[in-house]
PDB file of C-alpha atoms in Angstrom:
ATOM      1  CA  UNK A 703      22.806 -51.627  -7.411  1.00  0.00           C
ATOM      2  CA  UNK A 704      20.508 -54.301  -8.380  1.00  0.00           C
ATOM      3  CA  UNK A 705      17.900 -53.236  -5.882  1.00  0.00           C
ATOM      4  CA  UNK A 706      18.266 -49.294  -6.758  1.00  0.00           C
ATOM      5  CA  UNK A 707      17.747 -50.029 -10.521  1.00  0.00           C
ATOM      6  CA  UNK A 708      14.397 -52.028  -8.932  1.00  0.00           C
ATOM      7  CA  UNK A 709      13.219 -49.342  -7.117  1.00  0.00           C
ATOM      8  CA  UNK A 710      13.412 -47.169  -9.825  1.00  0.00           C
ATOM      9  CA  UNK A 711      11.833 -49.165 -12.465  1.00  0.00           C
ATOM     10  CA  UNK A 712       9.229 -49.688 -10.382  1.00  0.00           C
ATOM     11  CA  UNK A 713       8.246 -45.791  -9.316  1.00  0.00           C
ATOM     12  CA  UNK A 714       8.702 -44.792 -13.194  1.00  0.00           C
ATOM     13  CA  UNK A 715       6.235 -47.797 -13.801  1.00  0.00           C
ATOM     14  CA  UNK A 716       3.848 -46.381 -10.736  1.00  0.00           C
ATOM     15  CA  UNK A 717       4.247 -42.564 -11.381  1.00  0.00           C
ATOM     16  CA  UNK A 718       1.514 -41.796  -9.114  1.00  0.00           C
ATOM     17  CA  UNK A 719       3.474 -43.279  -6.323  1.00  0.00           C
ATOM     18  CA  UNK A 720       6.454 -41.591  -7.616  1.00  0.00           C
ATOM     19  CA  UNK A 721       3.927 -38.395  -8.205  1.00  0.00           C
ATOM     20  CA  UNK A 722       3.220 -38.072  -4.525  1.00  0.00           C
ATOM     21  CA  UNK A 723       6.753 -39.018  -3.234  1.00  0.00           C
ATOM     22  CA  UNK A 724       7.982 -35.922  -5.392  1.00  0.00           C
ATOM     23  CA  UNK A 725       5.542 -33.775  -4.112  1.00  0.00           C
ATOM     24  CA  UNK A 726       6.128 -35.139  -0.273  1.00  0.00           C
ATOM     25  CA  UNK A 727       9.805 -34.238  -0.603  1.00  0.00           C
ATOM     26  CA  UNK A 728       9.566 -30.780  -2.372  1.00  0.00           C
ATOM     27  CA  UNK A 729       6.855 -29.696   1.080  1.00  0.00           C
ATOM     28  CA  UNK A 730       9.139 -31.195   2.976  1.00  0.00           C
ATOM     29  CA  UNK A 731      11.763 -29.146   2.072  1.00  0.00           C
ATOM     30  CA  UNK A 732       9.911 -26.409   1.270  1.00  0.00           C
ATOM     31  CA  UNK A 733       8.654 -25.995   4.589  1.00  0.00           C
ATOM     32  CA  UNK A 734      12.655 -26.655   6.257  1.00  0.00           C
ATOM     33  CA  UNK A 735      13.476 -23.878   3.806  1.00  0.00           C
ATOM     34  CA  UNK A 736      10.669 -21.466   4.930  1.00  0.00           C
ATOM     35  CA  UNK A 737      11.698 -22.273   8.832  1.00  0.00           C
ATOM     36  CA  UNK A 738      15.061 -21.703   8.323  1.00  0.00           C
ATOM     37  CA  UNK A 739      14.311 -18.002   6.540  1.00  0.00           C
ATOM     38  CA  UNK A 740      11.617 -16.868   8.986  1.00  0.00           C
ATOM     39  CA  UNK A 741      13.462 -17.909  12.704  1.00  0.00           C
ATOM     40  CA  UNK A 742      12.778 -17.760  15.672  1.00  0.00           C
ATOM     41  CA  UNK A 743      11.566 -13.730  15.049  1.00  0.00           C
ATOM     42  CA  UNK A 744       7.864 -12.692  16.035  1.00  0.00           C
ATOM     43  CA  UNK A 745       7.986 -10.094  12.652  1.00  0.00           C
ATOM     44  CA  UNK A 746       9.318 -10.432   9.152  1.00  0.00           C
ATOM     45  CA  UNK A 747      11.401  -8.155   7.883  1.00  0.00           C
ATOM     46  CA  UNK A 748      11.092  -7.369   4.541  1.00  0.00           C
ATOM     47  CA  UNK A 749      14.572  -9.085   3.745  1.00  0.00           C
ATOM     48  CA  UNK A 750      13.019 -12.198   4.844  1.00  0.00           C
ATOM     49  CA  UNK A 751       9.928 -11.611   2.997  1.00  0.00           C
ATOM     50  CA  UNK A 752      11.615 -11.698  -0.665  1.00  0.00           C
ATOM     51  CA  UNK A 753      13.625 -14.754   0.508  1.00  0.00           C
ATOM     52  CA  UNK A 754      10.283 -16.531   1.676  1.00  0.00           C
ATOM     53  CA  UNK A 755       8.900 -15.527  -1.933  1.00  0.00           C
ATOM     54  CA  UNK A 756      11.446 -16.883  -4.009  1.00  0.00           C
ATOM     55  CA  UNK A 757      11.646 -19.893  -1.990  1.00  0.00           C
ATOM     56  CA  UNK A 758       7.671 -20.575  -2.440  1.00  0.00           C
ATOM     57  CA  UNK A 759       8.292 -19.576  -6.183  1.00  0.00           C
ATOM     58  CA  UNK A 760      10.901 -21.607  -6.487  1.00  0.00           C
ATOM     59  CA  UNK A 761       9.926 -24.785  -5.408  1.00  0.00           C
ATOM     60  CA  UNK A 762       6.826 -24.336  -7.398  1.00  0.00           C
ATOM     61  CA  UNK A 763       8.038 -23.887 -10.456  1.00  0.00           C
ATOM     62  CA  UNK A 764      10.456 -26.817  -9.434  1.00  0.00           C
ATOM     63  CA  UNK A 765       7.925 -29.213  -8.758  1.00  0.00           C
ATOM     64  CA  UNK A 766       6.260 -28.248 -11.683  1.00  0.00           C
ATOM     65  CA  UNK A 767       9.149 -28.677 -13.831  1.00  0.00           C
ATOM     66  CA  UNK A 768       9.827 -32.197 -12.909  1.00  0.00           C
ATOM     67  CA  UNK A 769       6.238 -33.640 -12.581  1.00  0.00           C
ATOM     68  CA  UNK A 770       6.095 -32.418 -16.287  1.00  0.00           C
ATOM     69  CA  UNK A 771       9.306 -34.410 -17.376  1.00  0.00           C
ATOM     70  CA  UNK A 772       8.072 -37.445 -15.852  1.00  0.00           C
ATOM     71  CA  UNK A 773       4.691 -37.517 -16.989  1.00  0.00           C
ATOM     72  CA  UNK A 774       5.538 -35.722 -20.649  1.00  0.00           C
ATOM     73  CA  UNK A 775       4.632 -38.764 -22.788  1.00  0.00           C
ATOM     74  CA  UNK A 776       1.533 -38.753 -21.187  1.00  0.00           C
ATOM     75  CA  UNK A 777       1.126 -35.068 -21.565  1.00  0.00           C
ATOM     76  CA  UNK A 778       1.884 -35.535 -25.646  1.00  0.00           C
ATOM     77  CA  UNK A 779      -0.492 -38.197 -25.920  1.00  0.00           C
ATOM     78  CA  UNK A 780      -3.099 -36.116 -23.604  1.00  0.00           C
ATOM     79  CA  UNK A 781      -2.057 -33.031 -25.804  1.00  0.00           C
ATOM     80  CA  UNK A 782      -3.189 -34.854 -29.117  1.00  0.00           C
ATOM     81  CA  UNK A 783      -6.234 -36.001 -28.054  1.00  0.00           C
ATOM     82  CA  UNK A 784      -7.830 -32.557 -26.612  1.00  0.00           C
ATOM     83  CA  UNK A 785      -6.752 -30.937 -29.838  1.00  0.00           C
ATOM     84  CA  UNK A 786     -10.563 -30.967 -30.958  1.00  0.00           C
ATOM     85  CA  UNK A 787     -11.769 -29.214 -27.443  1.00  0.00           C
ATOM     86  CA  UNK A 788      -8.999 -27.326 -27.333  1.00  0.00           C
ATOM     87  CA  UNK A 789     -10.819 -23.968 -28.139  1.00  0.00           C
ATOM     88  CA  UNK A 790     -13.215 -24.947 -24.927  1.00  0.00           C
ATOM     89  CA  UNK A 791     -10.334 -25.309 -22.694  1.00  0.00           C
ATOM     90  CA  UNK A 792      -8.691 -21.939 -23.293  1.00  0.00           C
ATOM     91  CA  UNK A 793     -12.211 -20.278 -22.749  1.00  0.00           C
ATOM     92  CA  UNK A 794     -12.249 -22.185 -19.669  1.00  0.00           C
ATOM     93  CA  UNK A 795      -9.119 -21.039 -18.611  1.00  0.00           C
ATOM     94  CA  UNK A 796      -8.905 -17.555 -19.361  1.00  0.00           C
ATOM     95  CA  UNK A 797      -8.725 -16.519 -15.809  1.00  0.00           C
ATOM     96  CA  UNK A 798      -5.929 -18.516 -15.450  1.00  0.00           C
ATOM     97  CA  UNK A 799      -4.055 -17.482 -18.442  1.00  0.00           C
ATOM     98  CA  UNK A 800      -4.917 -13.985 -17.679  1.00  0.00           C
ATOM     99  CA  UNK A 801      -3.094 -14.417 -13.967  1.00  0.00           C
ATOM    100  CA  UNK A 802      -0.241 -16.242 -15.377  1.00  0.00           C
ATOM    101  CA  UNK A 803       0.523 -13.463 -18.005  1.00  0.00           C
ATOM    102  CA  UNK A 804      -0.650 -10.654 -15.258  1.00  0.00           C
ATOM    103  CA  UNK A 805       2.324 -12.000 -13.482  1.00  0.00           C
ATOM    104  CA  UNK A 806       4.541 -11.976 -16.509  1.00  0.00           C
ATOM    105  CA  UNK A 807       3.716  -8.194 -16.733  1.00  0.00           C
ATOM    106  CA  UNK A 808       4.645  -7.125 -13.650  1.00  0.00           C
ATOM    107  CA  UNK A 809       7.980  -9.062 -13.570  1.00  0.00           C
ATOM    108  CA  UNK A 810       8.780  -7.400 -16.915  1.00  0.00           C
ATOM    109  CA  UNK A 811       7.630  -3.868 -15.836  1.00  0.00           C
ATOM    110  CA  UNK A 812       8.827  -4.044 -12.494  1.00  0.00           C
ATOM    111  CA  UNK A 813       6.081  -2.229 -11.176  1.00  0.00           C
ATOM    112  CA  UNK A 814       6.446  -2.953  -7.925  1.00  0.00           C
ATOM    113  CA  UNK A 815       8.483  -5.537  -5.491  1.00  0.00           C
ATOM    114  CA  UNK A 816       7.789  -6.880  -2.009  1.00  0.00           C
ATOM    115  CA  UNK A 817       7.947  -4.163   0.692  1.00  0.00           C
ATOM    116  CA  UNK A 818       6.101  -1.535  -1.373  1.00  0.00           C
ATOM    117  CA  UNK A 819       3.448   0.137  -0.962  1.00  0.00           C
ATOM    118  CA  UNK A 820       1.089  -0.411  -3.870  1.00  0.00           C
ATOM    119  CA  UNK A 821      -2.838   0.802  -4.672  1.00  0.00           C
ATOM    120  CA  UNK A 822      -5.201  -1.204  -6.890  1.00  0.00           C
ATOM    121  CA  UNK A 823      -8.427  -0.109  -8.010  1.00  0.00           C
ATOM    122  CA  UNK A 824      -9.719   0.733  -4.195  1.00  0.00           C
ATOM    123  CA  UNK A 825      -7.189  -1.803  -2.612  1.00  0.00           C
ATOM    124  CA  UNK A 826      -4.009  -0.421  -1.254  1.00  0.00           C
ATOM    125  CA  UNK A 827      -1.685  -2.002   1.006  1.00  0.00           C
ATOM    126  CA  UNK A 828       2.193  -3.615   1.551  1.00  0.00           C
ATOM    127  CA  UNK A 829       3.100  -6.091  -0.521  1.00  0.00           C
ATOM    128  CA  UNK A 830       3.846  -9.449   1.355  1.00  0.00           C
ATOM    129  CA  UNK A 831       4.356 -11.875  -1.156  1.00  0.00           C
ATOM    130  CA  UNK A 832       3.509 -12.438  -4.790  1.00  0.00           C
ATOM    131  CA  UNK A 833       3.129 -15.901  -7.120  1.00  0.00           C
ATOM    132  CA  UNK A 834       2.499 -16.461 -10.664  1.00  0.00           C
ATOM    133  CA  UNK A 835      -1.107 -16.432  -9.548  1.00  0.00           C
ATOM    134  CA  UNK A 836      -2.153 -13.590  -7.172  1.00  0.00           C
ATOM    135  CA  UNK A 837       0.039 -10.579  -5.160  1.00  0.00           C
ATOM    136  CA  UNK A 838      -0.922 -10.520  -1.874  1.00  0.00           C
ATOM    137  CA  UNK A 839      -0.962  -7.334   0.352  1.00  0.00           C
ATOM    138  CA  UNK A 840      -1.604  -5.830   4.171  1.00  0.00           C
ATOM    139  CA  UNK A 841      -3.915  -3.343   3.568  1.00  0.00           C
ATOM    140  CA  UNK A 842      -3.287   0.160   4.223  1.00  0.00           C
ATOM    141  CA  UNK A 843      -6.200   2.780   5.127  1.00  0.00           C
ATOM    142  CA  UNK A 844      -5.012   5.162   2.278  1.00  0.00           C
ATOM    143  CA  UNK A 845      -8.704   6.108   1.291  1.00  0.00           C
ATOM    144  CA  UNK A 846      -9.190   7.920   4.828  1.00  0.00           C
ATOM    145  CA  UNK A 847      -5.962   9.241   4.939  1.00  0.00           C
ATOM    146  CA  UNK A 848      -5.113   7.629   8.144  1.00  0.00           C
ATOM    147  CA  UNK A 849      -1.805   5.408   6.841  1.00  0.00           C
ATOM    148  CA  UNK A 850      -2.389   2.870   9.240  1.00  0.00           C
ATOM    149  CA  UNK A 851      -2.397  -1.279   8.584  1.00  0.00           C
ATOM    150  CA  UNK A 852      -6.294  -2.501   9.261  1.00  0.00           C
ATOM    151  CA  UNK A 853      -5.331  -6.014   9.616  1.00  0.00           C
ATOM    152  CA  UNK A 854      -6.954  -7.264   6.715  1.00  0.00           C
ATOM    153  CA  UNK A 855      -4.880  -9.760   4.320  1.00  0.00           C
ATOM    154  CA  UNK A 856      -6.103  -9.195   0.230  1.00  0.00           C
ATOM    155  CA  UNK A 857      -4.979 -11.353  -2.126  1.00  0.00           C
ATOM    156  CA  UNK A 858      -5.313  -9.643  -5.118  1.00  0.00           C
ATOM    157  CA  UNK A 859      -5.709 -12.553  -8.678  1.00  0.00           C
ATOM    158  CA  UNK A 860      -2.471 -11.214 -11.617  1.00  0.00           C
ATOM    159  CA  UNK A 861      -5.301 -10.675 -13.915  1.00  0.00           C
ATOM    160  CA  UNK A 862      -6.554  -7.268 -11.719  1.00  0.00           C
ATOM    161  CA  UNK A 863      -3.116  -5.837 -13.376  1.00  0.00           C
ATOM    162  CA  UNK A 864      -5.089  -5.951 -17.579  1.00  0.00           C
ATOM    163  CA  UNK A 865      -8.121  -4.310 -15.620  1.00  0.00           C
ATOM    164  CA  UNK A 866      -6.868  -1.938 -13.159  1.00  0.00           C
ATOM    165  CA  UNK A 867      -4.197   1.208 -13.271  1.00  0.00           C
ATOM    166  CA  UNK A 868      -0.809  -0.112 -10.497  1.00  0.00           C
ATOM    167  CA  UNK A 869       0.103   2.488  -8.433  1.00  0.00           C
ATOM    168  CA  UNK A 870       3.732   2.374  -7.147  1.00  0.00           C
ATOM    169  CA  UNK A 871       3.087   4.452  -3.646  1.00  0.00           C
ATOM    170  CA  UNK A 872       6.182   3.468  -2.263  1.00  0.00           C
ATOM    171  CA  UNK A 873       7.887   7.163  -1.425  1.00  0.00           C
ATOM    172  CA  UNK A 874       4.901   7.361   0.415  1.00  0.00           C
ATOM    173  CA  UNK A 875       6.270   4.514   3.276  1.00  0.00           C
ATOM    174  CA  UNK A 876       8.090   7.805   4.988  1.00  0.00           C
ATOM    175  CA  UNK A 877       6.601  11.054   3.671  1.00  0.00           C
ATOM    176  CA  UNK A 878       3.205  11.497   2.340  1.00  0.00           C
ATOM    177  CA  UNK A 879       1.502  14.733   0.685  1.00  0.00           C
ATOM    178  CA  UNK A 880      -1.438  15.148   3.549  1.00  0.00           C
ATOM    179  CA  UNK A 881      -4.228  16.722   2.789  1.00  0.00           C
ATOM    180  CA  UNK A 882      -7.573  17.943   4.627  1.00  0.00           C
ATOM    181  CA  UNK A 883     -10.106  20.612   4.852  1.00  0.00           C
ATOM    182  CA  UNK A 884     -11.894  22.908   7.741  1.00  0.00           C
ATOM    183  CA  UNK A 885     -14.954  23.758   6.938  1.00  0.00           C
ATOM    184  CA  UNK A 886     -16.562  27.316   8.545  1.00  0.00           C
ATOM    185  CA  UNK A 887     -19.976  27.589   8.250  1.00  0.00           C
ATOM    186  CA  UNK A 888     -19.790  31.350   8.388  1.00  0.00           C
ATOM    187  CA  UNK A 889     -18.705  33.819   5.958  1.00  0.00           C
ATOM    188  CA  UNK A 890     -16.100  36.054   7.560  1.00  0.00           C
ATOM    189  CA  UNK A 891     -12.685  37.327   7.091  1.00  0.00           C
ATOM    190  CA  UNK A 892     -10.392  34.219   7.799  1.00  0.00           C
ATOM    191  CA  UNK A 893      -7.164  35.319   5.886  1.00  0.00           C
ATOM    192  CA  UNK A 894      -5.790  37.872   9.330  1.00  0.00           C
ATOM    193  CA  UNK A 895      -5.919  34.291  10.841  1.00  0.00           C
ATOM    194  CA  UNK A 896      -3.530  33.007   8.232  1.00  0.00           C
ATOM    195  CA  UNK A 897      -0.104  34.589   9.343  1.00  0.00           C
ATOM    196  CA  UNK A 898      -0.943  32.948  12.861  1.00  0.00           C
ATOM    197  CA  UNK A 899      -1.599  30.058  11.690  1.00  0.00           C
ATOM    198  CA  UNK A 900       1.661  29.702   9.868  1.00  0.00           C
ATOM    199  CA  UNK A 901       3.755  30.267  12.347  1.00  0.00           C
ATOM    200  CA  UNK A 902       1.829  27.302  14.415  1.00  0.00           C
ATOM    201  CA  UNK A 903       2.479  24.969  11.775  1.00  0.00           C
ATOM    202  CA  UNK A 904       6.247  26.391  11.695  1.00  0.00           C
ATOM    203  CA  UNK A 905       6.709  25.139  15.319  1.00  0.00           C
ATOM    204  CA  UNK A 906       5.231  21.673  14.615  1.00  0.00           C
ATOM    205  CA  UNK A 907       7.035  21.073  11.728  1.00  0.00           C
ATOM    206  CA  UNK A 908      10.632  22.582  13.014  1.00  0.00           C
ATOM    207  CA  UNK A 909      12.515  19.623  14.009  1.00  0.00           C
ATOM    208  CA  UNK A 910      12.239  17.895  10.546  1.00  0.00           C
ATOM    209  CA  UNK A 911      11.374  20.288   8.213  1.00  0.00           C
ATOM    210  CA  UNK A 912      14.922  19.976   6.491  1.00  0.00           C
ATOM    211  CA  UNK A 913      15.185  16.308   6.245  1.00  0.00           C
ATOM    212  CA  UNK A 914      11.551  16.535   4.202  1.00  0.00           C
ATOM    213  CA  UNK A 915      13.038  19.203   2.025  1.00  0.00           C
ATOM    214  CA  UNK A 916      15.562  16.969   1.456  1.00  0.00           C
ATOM    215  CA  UNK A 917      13.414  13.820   0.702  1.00  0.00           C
ATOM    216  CA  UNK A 918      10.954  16.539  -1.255  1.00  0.00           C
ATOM    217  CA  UNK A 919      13.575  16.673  -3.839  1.00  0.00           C
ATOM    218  CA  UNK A 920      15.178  13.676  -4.163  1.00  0.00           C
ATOM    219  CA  UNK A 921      11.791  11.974  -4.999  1.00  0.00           C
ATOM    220  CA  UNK A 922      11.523  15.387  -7.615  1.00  0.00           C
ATOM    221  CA  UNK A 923      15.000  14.287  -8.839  1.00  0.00           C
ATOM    222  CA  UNK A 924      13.785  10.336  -9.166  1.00  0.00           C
ATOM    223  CA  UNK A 925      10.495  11.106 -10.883  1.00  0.00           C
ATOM    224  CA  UNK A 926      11.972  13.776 -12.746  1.00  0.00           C
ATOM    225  CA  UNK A 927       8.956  15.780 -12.201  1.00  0.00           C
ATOM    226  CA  UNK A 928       7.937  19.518 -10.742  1.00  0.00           C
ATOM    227  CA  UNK A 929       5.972  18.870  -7.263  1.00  0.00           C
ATOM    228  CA  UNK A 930       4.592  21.015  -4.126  1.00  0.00           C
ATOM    229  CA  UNK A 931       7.394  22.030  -2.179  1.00  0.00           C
ATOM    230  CA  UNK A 932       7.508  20.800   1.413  1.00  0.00           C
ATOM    231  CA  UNK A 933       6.807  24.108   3.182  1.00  0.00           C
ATOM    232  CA  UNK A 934       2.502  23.725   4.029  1.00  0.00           C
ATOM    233  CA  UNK A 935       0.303  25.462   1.868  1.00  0.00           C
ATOM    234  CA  UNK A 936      -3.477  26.738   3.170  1.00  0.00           C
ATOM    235  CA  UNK A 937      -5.661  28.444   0.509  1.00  0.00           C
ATOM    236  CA  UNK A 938      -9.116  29.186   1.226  1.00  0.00           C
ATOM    237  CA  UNK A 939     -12.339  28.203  -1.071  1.00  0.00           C
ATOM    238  CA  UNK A 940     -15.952  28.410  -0.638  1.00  0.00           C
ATOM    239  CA  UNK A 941     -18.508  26.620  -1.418  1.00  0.00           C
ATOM    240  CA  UNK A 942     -22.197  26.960  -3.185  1.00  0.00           C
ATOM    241  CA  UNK A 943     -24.044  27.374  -0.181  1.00  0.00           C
ATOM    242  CA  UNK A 944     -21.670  30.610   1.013  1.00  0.00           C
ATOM    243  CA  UNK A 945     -19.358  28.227   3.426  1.00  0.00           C
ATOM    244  CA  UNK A 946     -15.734  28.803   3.649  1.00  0.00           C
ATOM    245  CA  UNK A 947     -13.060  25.782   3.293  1.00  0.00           C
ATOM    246  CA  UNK A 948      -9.785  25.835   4.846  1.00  0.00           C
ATOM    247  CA  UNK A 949      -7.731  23.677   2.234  1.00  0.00           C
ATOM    248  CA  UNK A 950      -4.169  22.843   3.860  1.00  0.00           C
ATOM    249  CA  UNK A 951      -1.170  20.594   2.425  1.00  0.00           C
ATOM    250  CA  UNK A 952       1.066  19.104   4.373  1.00  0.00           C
ATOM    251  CA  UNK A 953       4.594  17.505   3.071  1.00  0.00           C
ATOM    252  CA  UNK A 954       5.071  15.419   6.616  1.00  0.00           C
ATOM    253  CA  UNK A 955       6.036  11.709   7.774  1.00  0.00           C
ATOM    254  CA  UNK A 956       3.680   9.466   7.249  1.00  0.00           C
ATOM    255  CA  UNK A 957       2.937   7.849  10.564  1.00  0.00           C
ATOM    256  CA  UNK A 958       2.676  11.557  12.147  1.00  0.00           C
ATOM    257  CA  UNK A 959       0.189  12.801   9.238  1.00  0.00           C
ATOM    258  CA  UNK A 960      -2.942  12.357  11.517  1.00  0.00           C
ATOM    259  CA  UNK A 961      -1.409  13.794  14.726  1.00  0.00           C
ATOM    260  CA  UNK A 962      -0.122  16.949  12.708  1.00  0.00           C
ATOM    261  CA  UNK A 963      -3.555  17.475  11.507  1.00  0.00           C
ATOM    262  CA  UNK A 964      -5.688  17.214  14.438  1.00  0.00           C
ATOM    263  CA  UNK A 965      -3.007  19.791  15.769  1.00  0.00           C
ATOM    264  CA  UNK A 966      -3.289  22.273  13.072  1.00  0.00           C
ATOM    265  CA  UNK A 967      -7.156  21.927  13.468  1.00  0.00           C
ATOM    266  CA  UNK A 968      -7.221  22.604  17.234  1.00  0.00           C
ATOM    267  CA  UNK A 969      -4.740  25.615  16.215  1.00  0.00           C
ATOM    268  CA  UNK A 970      -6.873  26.843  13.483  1.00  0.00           C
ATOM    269  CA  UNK A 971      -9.968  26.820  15.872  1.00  0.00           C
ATOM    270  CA  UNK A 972      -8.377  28.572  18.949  1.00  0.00           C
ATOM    271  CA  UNK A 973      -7.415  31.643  16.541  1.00  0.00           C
ATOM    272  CA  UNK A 974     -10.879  31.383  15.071  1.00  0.00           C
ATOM    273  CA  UNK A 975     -12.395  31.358  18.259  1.00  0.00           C
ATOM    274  CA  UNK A 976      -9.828  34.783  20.169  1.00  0.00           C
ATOM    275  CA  UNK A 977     -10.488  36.573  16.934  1.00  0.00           C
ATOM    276  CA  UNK A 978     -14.433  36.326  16.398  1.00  0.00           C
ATOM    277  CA  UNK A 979     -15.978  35.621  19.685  1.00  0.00           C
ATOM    278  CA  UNK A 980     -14.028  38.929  20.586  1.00  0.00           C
ATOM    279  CA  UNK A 981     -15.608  40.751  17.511  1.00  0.00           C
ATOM    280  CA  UNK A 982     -18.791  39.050  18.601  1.00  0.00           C
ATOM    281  CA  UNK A 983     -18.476  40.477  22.026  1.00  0.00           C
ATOM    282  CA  UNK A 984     -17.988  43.949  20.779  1.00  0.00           C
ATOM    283  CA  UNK A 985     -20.440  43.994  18.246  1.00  0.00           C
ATOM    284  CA  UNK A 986     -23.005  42.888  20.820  1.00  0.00           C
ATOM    285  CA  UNK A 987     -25.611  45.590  22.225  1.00  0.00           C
ATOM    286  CA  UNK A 988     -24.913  46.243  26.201  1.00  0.00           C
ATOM    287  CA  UNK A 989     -28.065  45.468  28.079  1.00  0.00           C
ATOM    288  CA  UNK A 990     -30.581  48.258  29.128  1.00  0.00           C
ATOM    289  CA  UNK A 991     -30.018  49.677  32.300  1.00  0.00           C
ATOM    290  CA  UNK A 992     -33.281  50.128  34.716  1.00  0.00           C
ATOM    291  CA  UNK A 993     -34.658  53.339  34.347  1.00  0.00           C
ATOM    292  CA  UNK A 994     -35.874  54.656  37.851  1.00  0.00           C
ATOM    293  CA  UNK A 995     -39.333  56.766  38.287  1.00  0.00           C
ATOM    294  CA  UNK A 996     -39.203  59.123  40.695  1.00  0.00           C
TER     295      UNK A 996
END
């Protein structure tokens, strides 16, 4: 008992020592913890993602939490004797404070959790893990509208929340409002193709237009708001220079968005092609036949 009351005597005398020895045993287990969560699995699931957070939060604001209680008289005494600069420090750190409080924001708000899908200023992407200093994401190629990962990791500073608009896209992880646009550089007669065209995009979308119907209005019900109904819509537009736009909406899943269009654009163009090359071919002069001279 003798030797225990030593030891600590002697690391509350040498609090750097004890400092480090803290720190040394909150990695420690911090990183046994992480292990544990993550396995012997090649991919996270998204389970093991919020556990990994709340670990890494955790033992963060752990650490912090006692380094503060053993170095608070310290602290006071520090506290006291910045007061005159204090008005420099805060302008110093008002990227900090911004982050800190960006992060109290979202956790109030709850604008968005790990797992969803999330677009910031031009960044979009999953959300992998967020701190009381920065969200991190996998971004998404949402711009394009190809809803594919690119590999690239952004960490995105709390303080982008006071600046930029969050955008929850979460519903958008299995069914996404697709849109695109064929452009015809000739001005012709394209709604006869439209009935055709249709019933294409019927057959595609046959063996799960009801479950997007279904999703269609349960995010309606959820957001409590009026929007496109899953059955594809085509209007046509033109534009200043006399071309004609083929505008088409698609309520599909998301990882078959780009496959369904480039197969209602090879549709589109076949029934473009039988119905004006044909025209073409009639309305083209038959050649001159040789006149003989007797």
């Amino acid at each position: 008992m003798e030797k225990l009351n030593v030891i600590v005597e002697y690391l509350l005398t040498h609090k750097l020592i004890f400092s480090a020895i803290i720190l040394a045993v909150m990695i420690l287990l911090r990183r046994v913890a992480l292990a544990r969560i993550r396995g012997d699995g090649a991919f996270l699931s998204e389970h093991q993602r919020k556990w990994m957070s709340s670990t890494k939060n955790g033992t963060f604001v752990a650490t912090l939490f006692i380094l503060f209680a053993l170095w608070q008289p310290e602290i006071s005494e520090f506290a006291l004797s910045v007061a005159a600069i204090a008005v420099a420090i805060v302008v110093a750190s008002k990227e900090i404070i911004l982050c800190f409080t960006g992060s109290i924001q979202r956790a109030s708000s709850r604008s968005f959790r790990i797992g969803d899908w999330i677009e910031v200023g031009k960044l979009s992407g999953e959300v992998i893990e967020h701190n009381m200093m920065a969200t991190v994401i996998q971004e998404i190629d949402l711009q394009n509208g190809r809803y594919h990962y690119t590999g690239k990791t952004a960490t995105l500073p709390n303080s982008m929340f006071f600046t930029f608009p969050v955008k929850n896209l979460n519903f958008m992880k299995r069914y996404v409002f697709h849109n695109f646009s064929i452009v015809v550089p000739d001005f012709v007669n394209l709604y006869p193709l439209l009935p055709a065209l249709n019933a294409r995009i019927e057959e595609h979308f046959a063996h799960f237009i009801d479950v997007a119907r279904r999703y269609n209005a349960m995010i309606e019900k959820h957001a409590g708001v009026d929007l496109p109904s899953a059955d594809p819509h085509i209007d046509i537009t033109s534009t200043m220079t006399g071309e004609q736009v083929v505008n088409v909406m698609i309520f599909c899943p998301t990882e078959r968005a780009t496959d369904l269009e480039q197969l209602i654009r090879r549709d589109f163009m076949y029934e473009y092609e039988q119905a004006f090359s044909q025209q073409a071919d009639v309305a083209s002069p038959s050649e001159p036949q040789p006149v003989s001279v007797q």
